[in-house]
Short mmCIF file of N, CA and C in Angstrom, two decimals:
data_model
loop_
_atom_site.label_atom_id
_atom_site.label_comp_id
_atom_site.label_asym_id
_atom_site.label_seq_id
_atom_site.Cartn_x
_atom_site.Cartn_y
_atom_site.Cartn_z
N MET W 13 0.79 -1.13 0.00
CA MET W 13 -0.03 0.00 -0.01
C MET W 13 0.85 1.25 -0.02
N ALA W 14 0.54 2.22 -0.67
CA ALA W 14 1.41 3.41 -0.93
C ALA W 14 1.17 4.30 0.31
N ALA W 15 2.33 4.96 0.71
CA ALA W 15 2.22 5.79 1.87
C ALA W 15 1.30 6.90 1.63
N GLY W 16 0.45 7.32 2.51
CA GLY W 16 -0.47 8.42 2.34
C GLY W 16 -1.67 8.11 1.61
N TRP W 17 -1.77 6.71 1.34
CA TRP W 17 -3.12 6.36 0.72
C TRP W 17 -4.27 6.49 1.62
N PRO W 18 -5.35 7.31 1.21
CA PRO W 18 -6.36 7.62 2.27
C PRO W 18 -7.16 6.36 2.75
N LEU W 19 -7.23 6.40 4.06
CA LEU W 19 -7.89 5.22 4.63
C LEU W 19 -9.29 5.11 4.17
N ALA W 20 -9.94 6.29 3.76
CA ALA W 20 -11.24 6.26 3.36
C ALA W 20 -11.53 5.35 2.15
N HIS W 21 -10.45 5.17 1.38
CA HIS W 21 -10.49 4.23 0.20
C HIS W 21 -10.27 2.85 0.46
N ALA W 22 -9.93 2.50 1.67
CA ALA W 22 -9.53 1.09 2.04
C ALA W 22 -10.69 0.22 1.80
N GLY W 23 -11.89 0.55 2.20
CA GLY W 23 -13.05 -0.29 2.01
C GLY W 23 -13.40 -0.50 0.63
N ARG W 24 -13.31 0.44 -0.26
CA ARG W 24 -13.60 0.30 -1.71
C ARG W 24 -12.69 -0.71 -2.32
N SER W 25 -11.42 -0.86 -1.73
CA SER W 25 -10.48 -1.82 -2.39
C SER W 25 -10.87 -3.28 -2.10
N LEU W 26 -11.76 -3.55 -1.04
CA LEU W 26 -12.22 -4.79 -0.72
C LEU W 26 -13.57 -5.34 -1.48
N ILE W 27 -14.14 -4.35 -2.19
CA ILE W 27 -15.37 -4.64 -2.92
C ILE W 27 -15.13 -5.66 -3.98
N VAL W 28 -15.91 -6.67 -4.14
CA VAL W 28 -15.87 -7.66 -5.16
C VAL W 28 -17.17 -7.58 -5.76
N THR W 29 -17.47 -7.58 -7.12
CA THR W 29 -18.67 -7.45 -7.71
C THR W 29 -18.84 -8.75 -8.51
N ARG W 30 -20.05 -9.40 -8.41
CA ARG W 30 -20.31 -10.49 -9.24
C ARG W 30 -21.80 -10.52 -9.33
N ASP W 31 -22.21 -10.63 -10.69
CA ASP W 31 -23.57 -10.56 -10.96
C ASP W 31 -24.21 -12.03 -10.49
N VAL W 32 -25.26 -11.92 -9.75
CA VAL W 32 -25.92 -13.19 -9.43
C VAL W 32 -27.45 -13.16 -9.73
N GLY W 33 -27.67 -12.23 -10.68
CA GLY W 33 -29.11 -12.16 -11.05
C GLY W 33 -29.92 -11.04 -10.24
N PRO W 34 -31.17 -10.86 -10.56
CA PRO W 34 -31.89 -9.84 -9.92
C PRO W 34 -32.15 -10.28 -8.56
N PRO W 35 -32.13 -9.34 -7.49
CA PRO W 35 -32.35 -9.74 -6.12
C PRO W 35 -33.88 -9.94 -5.91
N ASP W 36 -34.23 -10.70 -5.02
CA ASP W 36 -35.55 -10.76 -4.40
C ASP W 36 -35.76 -9.65 -3.41
N ALA W 37 -34.69 -9.21 -2.77
CA ALA W 37 -34.80 -8.22 -1.61
C ALA W 37 -33.53 -7.41 -1.64
N ILE W 38 -33.75 -6.22 -1.33
CA ILE W 38 -32.61 -5.21 -1.11
C ILE W 38 -32.78 -4.86 0.39
N ILE W 39 -31.63 -5.06 1.12
CA ILE W 39 -31.70 -4.77 2.57
C ILE W 39 -30.74 -3.67 2.87
N MET W 40 -31.29 -2.61 3.27
CA MET W 40 -30.52 -1.36 3.69
C MET W 40 -30.29 -1.40 5.11
N LEU W 41 -28.97 -1.39 5.53
CA LEU W 41 -28.72 -1.48 7.02
C LEU W 41 -28.97 0.05 7.56
N ALA W 42 -29.19 0.11 8.83
CA ALA W 42 -29.53 1.37 9.45
C ALA W 42 -28.27 2.29 9.46
N SER W 43 -28.43 3.60 9.74
CA SER W 43 -27.39 4.46 9.88
C SER W 43 -26.71 4.93 8.56
N HIS W 44 -25.93 5.89 8.59
CA HIS W 44 -25.35 6.41 7.42
C HIS W 44 -26.30 6.55 6.20
N GLU W 45 -27.39 7.11 6.45
CA GLU W 45 -28.43 7.21 5.51
C GLU W 45 -27.96 8.00 4.27
N TRP W 46 -27.20 8.98 4.46
CA TRP W 46 -26.64 9.74 3.33
C TRP W 46 -25.95 8.99 2.23
N GLU W 47 -25.29 7.89 2.71
CA GLU W 47 -24.60 6.96 1.75
C GLU W 47 -25.54 5.81 1.29
N ARG W 48 -26.25 5.27 2.20
CA ARG W 48 -26.99 3.98 1.88
C ARG W 48 -28.30 4.28 1.21
N LEU W 49 -29.02 5.21 1.58
CA LEU W 49 -30.44 5.44 0.87
C LEU W 49 -30.33 5.67 -0.50
N PRO W 50 -29.38 6.61 -1.01
CA PRO W 50 -29.22 6.67 -2.55
C PRO W 50 -28.93 5.34 -3.20
N ALA W 51 -28.01 4.65 -2.55
CA ALA W 51 -27.54 3.24 -3.22
C ALA W 51 -28.63 2.41 -3.12
N ALA W 52 -29.47 2.27 -2.07
CA ALA W 52 -30.63 1.42 -2.03
C ALA W 52 -31.60 1.79 -3.03
N ALA W 53 -31.99 3.02 -3.19
CA ALA W 53 -32.88 3.55 -4.06
C ALA W 53 -32.59 3.29 -5.51
N ALA W 54 -31.29 3.43 -5.89
CA ALA W 54 -30.72 3.20 -7.27
C ALA W 54 -30.93 1.63 -7.55
N LEU W 55 -30.56 0.90 -6.51
CA LEU W 55 -30.80 -0.67 -6.74
C LEU W 55 -32.27 -0.93 -6.87
N ALA W 56 -33.14 -0.40 -6.15
CA ALA W 56 -34.49 -0.66 -6.19
C ALA W 56 -35.19 -0.27 -7.57
N ARG W 57 -34.66 0.93 -8.07
CA ARG W 57 -35.11 1.24 -9.27
C ARG W 57 -34.67 0.42 -10.47
N ARG W 58 -33.45 -0.09 -10.25
CA ARG W 58 -33.00 -1.00 -11.36
C ARG W 58 -33.57 -2.46 -11.21
N HIS W 59 -34.11 -2.72 -10.06
CA HIS W 59 -34.78 -4.10 -9.88
C HIS W 59 -36.12 -3.89 -9.25
N PRO W 60 -37.19 -3.47 -10.03
CA PRO W 60 -38.48 -3.02 -9.62
C PRO W 60 -39.25 -4.24 -8.97
N ASP W 61 -38.87 -5.51 -9.04
CA ASP W 61 -39.66 -6.51 -8.41
C ASP W 61 -39.07 -6.78 -7.08
N ALA W 62 -37.90 -6.27 -6.67
CA ALA W 62 -37.26 -6.55 -5.36
C ALA W 62 -38.05 -5.83 -4.25
N VAL W 63 -38.25 -6.45 -3.09
CA VAL W 63 -38.57 -5.91 -1.93
C VAL W 63 -37.53 -5.06 -1.36
N VAL W 64 -37.78 -3.97 -0.60
CA VAL W 64 -36.81 -3.18 -0.03
C VAL W 64 -37.01 -3.32 1.48
N LEU W 65 -36.08 -3.87 2.20
CA LEU W 65 -36.03 -4.02 3.62
C LEU W 65 -35.14 -3.00 4.28
N ILE W 66 -35.72 -2.39 5.26
CA ILE W 66 -34.88 -1.35 6.04
C ILE W 66 -34.90 -1.86 7.50
N THR W 67 -33.73 -1.85 8.13
CA THR W 67 -33.66 -2.20 9.52
C THR W 67 -33.96 -0.98 10.48
N PHE W 68 -34.51 -1.39 11.60
CA PHE W 68 -34.90 -0.40 12.51
C PHE W 68 -34.40 -0.83 13.98
N PRO W 69 -33.56 -0.12 14.48
CA PRO W 69 -32.96 -0.46 15.79
C PRO W 69 -33.95 -0.46 16.96
N VAL W 70 -33.77 -1.40 17.93
CA VAL W 70 -34.46 -1.42 19.16
C VAL W 70 -34.53 0.02 19.82
N VAL W 71 -33.31 0.55 19.96
CA VAL W 71 -33.25 2.00 20.56
C VAL W 71 -32.60 2.84 19.54
N VAL W 72 -33.35 3.87 19.05
CA VAL W 72 -32.82 4.75 17.97
C VAL W 72 -31.93 5.90 18.68
N THR W 73 -30.71 6.04 18.10
CA THR W 73 -29.96 7.19 18.42
C THR W 73 -29.31 7.70 17.11
N VAL W 74 -28.73 8.93 17.27
CA VAL W 74 -28.11 9.51 16.12
C VAL W 74 -26.89 8.74 15.65
N HIS W 75 -26.39 7.77 16.41
CA HIS W 75 -25.30 6.96 16.07
C HIS W 75 -25.69 5.64 15.33
N ASN W 76 -26.92 5.06 15.50
CA ASN W 76 -27.25 3.91 14.92
C ASN W 76 -28.36 4.13 13.79
N CYS W 77 -28.98 5.27 13.72
CA CYS W 77 -29.97 5.48 12.76
C CYS W 77 -30.31 6.92 12.56
N HIS W 78 -29.40 7.64 12.00
CA HIS W 78 -29.43 9.06 11.91
C HIS W 78 -30.66 9.71 11.51
N ARG W 79 -31.40 9.18 10.50
CA ARG W 79 -32.67 9.76 10.05
C ARG W 79 -33.69 8.67 9.96
N CYS W 80 -33.82 7.86 10.96
CA CYS W 80 -34.79 6.67 10.96
C CYS W 80 -36.28 7.09 10.44
N ALA W 81 -36.87 8.16 11.07
CA ALA W 81 -38.16 8.41 10.80
C ALA W 81 -38.37 8.88 9.38
N GLU W 82 -37.38 9.24 8.67
CA GLU W 82 -37.47 9.86 7.25
C GLU W 82 -37.17 8.92 6.18
N ARG W 83 -36.72 7.74 6.52
CA ARG W 83 -36.15 6.80 5.52
C ARG W 83 -37.35 6.43 4.52
N ILE W 84 -38.48 6.03 4.91
CA ILE W 84 -39.53 5.55 3.98
C ILE W 84 -39.88 6.68 3.07
N ASP W 85 -40.05 7.93 3.67
CA ASP W 85 -40.47 9.04 2.83
C ASP W 85 -39.32 9.42 1.82
N TRP W 86 -38.04 9.26 2.18
CA TRP W 86 -36.89 9.49 1.45
C TRP W 86 -36.91 8.57 0.23
N LEU W 87 -37.13 7.19 0.53
CA LEU W 87 -37.16 6.23 -0.57
C LEU W 87 -38.23 6.47 -1.50
N ALA W 88 -39.42 6.99 -0.99
CA ALA W 88 -40.64 7.31 -1.79
C ALA W 88 -40.16 8.48 -2.68
N ARG W 89 -39.56 9.46 -2.18
CA ARG W 89 -39.11 10.63 -3.02
C ARG W 89 -38.27 10.22 -4.04
N GLU W 90 -37.48 9.09 -3.88
CA GLU W 90 -36.53 8.49 -4.89
C GLU W 90 -37.16 7.66 -5.83
N GLY W 91 -38.55 7.51 -5.78
CA GLY W 91 -39.33 6.73 -6.77
C GLY W 91 -39.56 5.31 -6.42
N ILE W 92 -39.33 4.92 -5.15
CA ILE W 92 -39.67 3.55 -4.70
C ILE W 92 -41.15 3.52 -4.11
N GLU W 93 -41.84 2.66 -4.63
CA GLU W 93 -43.19 2.60 -4.14
C GLU W 93 -43.20 2.09 -2.73
N ARG W 94 -44.06 2.77 -1.76
CA ARG W 94 -44.14 2.57 -0.43
C ARG W 94 -44.57 0.98 -0.22
N ARG W 95 -45.35 0.41 -1.05
CA ARG W 95 -45.71 -1.03 -0.88
C ARG W 95 -44.67 -1.94 -0.97
N ARG W 96 -43.50 -1.59 -1.56
CA ARG W 96 -42.32 -2.42 -1.62
C ARG W 96 -41.35 -2.29 -0.51
N ILE W 97 -41.62 -1.37 0.41
CA ILE W 97 -40.78 -1.10 1.58
C ILE W 97 -41.32 -1.75 2.74
N ARG W 98 -40.42 -2.51 3.44
CA ARG W 98 -40.80 -3.29 4.80
C ARG W 98 -39.77 -3.05 5.77
N ILE W 99 -40.08 -2.95 6.93
CA ILE W 99 -39.26 -2.59 8.14
C ILE W 99 -38.86 -3.96 8.85
N LEU W 100 -37.59 -4.03 9.06
CA LEU W 100 -37.13 -5.14 10.01
C LEU W 100 -36.80 -4.52 11.40
N ARG W 101 -37.71 -4.72 12.41
CA ARG W 101 -37.61 -4.10 13.54
C ARG W 101 -36.87 -4.98 14.60
N GLY W 102 -36.31 -4.21 15.59
CA GLY W 102 -35.73 -5.05 16.71
C GLY W 102 -34.20 -5.29 16.53
N THR W 103 -33.62 -4.54 15.77
CA THR W 103 -32.09 -4.98 15.63
C THR W 103 -31.45 -3.98 16.49
N SER W 104 -30.17 -4.52 16.90
CA SER W 104 -29.39 -3.79 17.92
C SER W 104 -27.98 -3.69 17.44
N SER W 105 -27.56 -4.17 16.28
CA SER W 105 -26.14 -4.21 15.86
C SER W 105 -26.17 -4.75 14.44
N THR W 106 -25.02 -4.64 13.79
CA THR W 106 -24.89 -5.21 12.39
C THR W 106 -25.22 -6.60 12.42
N TYR W 107 -24.75 -7.38 13.45
CA TYR W 107 -25.05 -8.75 13.57
C TYR W 107 -26.48 -9.01 13.64
N GLY W 108 -27.31 -8.08 14.55
CA GLY W 108 -28.65 -8.30 14.61
C GLY W 108 -29.43 -7.96 13.34
N GLU W 109 -28.79 -7.10 12.54
CA GLU W 109 -29.42 -6.71 11.28
C GLU W 109 -29.33 -7.98 10.36
N ALA W 110 -28.19 -8.60 10.35
CA ALA W 110 -27.95 -9.84 9.61
C ALA W 110 -29.01 -10.95 9.96
N VAL W 111 -29.12 -11.18 11.37
CA VAL W 111 -30.03 -12.18 11.81
C VAL W 111 -31.49 -11.81 11.34
N ALA W 112 -31.81 -10.65 11.50
CA ALA W 112 -33.14 -10.22 11.06
C ALA W 112 -33.41 -10.46 9.47
N ALA W 113 -32.32 -10.10 8.76
CA ALA W 113 -32.46 -10.28 7.31
C ALA W 113 -32.58 -11.71 6.99
N LEU W 114 -31.70 -12.51 7.68
CA LEU W 114 -31.88 -14.07 7.40
C LEU W 114 -33.29 -14.50 7.77
N GLY W 115 -33.86 -14.08 8.90
CA GLY W 115 -35.18 -14.47 9.22
C GLY W 115 -36.21 -14.09 8.18
N ALA W 116 -36.09 -12.89 7.77
CA ALA W 116 -37.05 -12.33 6.67
C ALA W 116 -36.90 -13.14 5.47
N SER W 117 -35.69 -13.39 5.09
CA SER W 117 -35.51 -14.12 3.77
C SER W 117 -36.02 -15.51 3.88
N ARG W 118 -35.90 -16.21 4.99
CA ARG W 118 -36.45 -17.44 5.28
C ARG W 118 -38.04 -17.49 5.27
N ARG W 119 -38.66 -16.55 5.99
CA ARG W 119 -40.09 -16.43 6.01
C ARG W 119 -40.73 -16.16 4.68
N GLN W 120 -39.93 -15.30 3.83
CA GLN W 120 -40.62 -14.80 2.59
C GLN W 120 -39.96 -15.52 1.41
N HIS W 121 -39.11 -16.50 1.66
CA HIS W 121 -38.48 -17.51 0.68
C HIS W 121 -37.63 -16.66 -0.36
N PHE W 122 -36.90 -15.58 0.13
CA PHE W 122 -36.01 -14.98 -0.75
C PHE W 122 -34.78 -15.81 -1.05
N LYS W 123 -34.31 -15.82 -2.25
CA LYS W 123 -33.26 -16.57 -2.64
C LYS W 123 -31.89 -15.76 -2.81
N ARG W 124 -32.06 -14.50 -3.40
CA ARG W 124 -30.99 -13.57 -3.70
C ARG W 124 -31.30 -12.32 -2.89
N LEU W 125 -30.33 -11.88 -2.13
CA LEU W 125 -30.41 -10.61 -1.40
C LEU W 125 -29.21 -9.72 -1.74
N VAL W 126 -29.46 -8.48 -1.73
CA VAL W 126 -28.32 -7.44 -1.92
C VAL W 126 -28.46 -6.72 -0.54
N ILE W 127 -27.31 -6.55 0.17
CA ILE W 127 -27.24 -5.76 1.35
C ILE W 127 -26.39 -4.45 1.01
N VAL W 128 -27.14 -3.40 1.39
CA VAL W 128 -26.49 -2.02 1.20
C VAL W 128 -26.03 -1.57 2.53
N THR W 129 -24.67 -1.39 2.50
CA THR W 129 -23.91 -0.85 3.66
C THR W 129 -22.99 0.18 3.17
N SER W 130 -22.01 0.53 4.05
CA SER W 130 -21.06 1.55 3.70
C SER W 130 -19.78 0.96 3.19
N PRO W 131 -19.06 1.53 2.30
CA PRO W 131 -17.84 0.92 1.79
C PRO W 131 -16.77 0.49 2.76
N TYR W 132 -16.67 1.10 3.76
CA TYR W 132 -15.61 0.81 4.73
C TYR W 132 -15.98 -0.37 5.57
#
């Protein structure tokens, strides 16, 4: 790694892209909405049959869900139909979000999921 290489780019260097077909669901993890909501909305527009799942923490703080109350409206303004958006409640960590996503995918028989998080 080159000296002075910005740490902010480290996460992007780990990204691997592989097309697995259209997702059944797009899961947007809580927090960092300024990064994640536009990415989730773009994916949802590209895959209009996918359900959009957004996680919702047990206890909401500015650190785990900066704009929780606005996320559905924000996605709707981005052109995502409200009927496609579902909330996964009761998460308390990234691990909890993964467990909630797994449960939802099993209940709803999702085969292909895309998880929207931050690059780092």
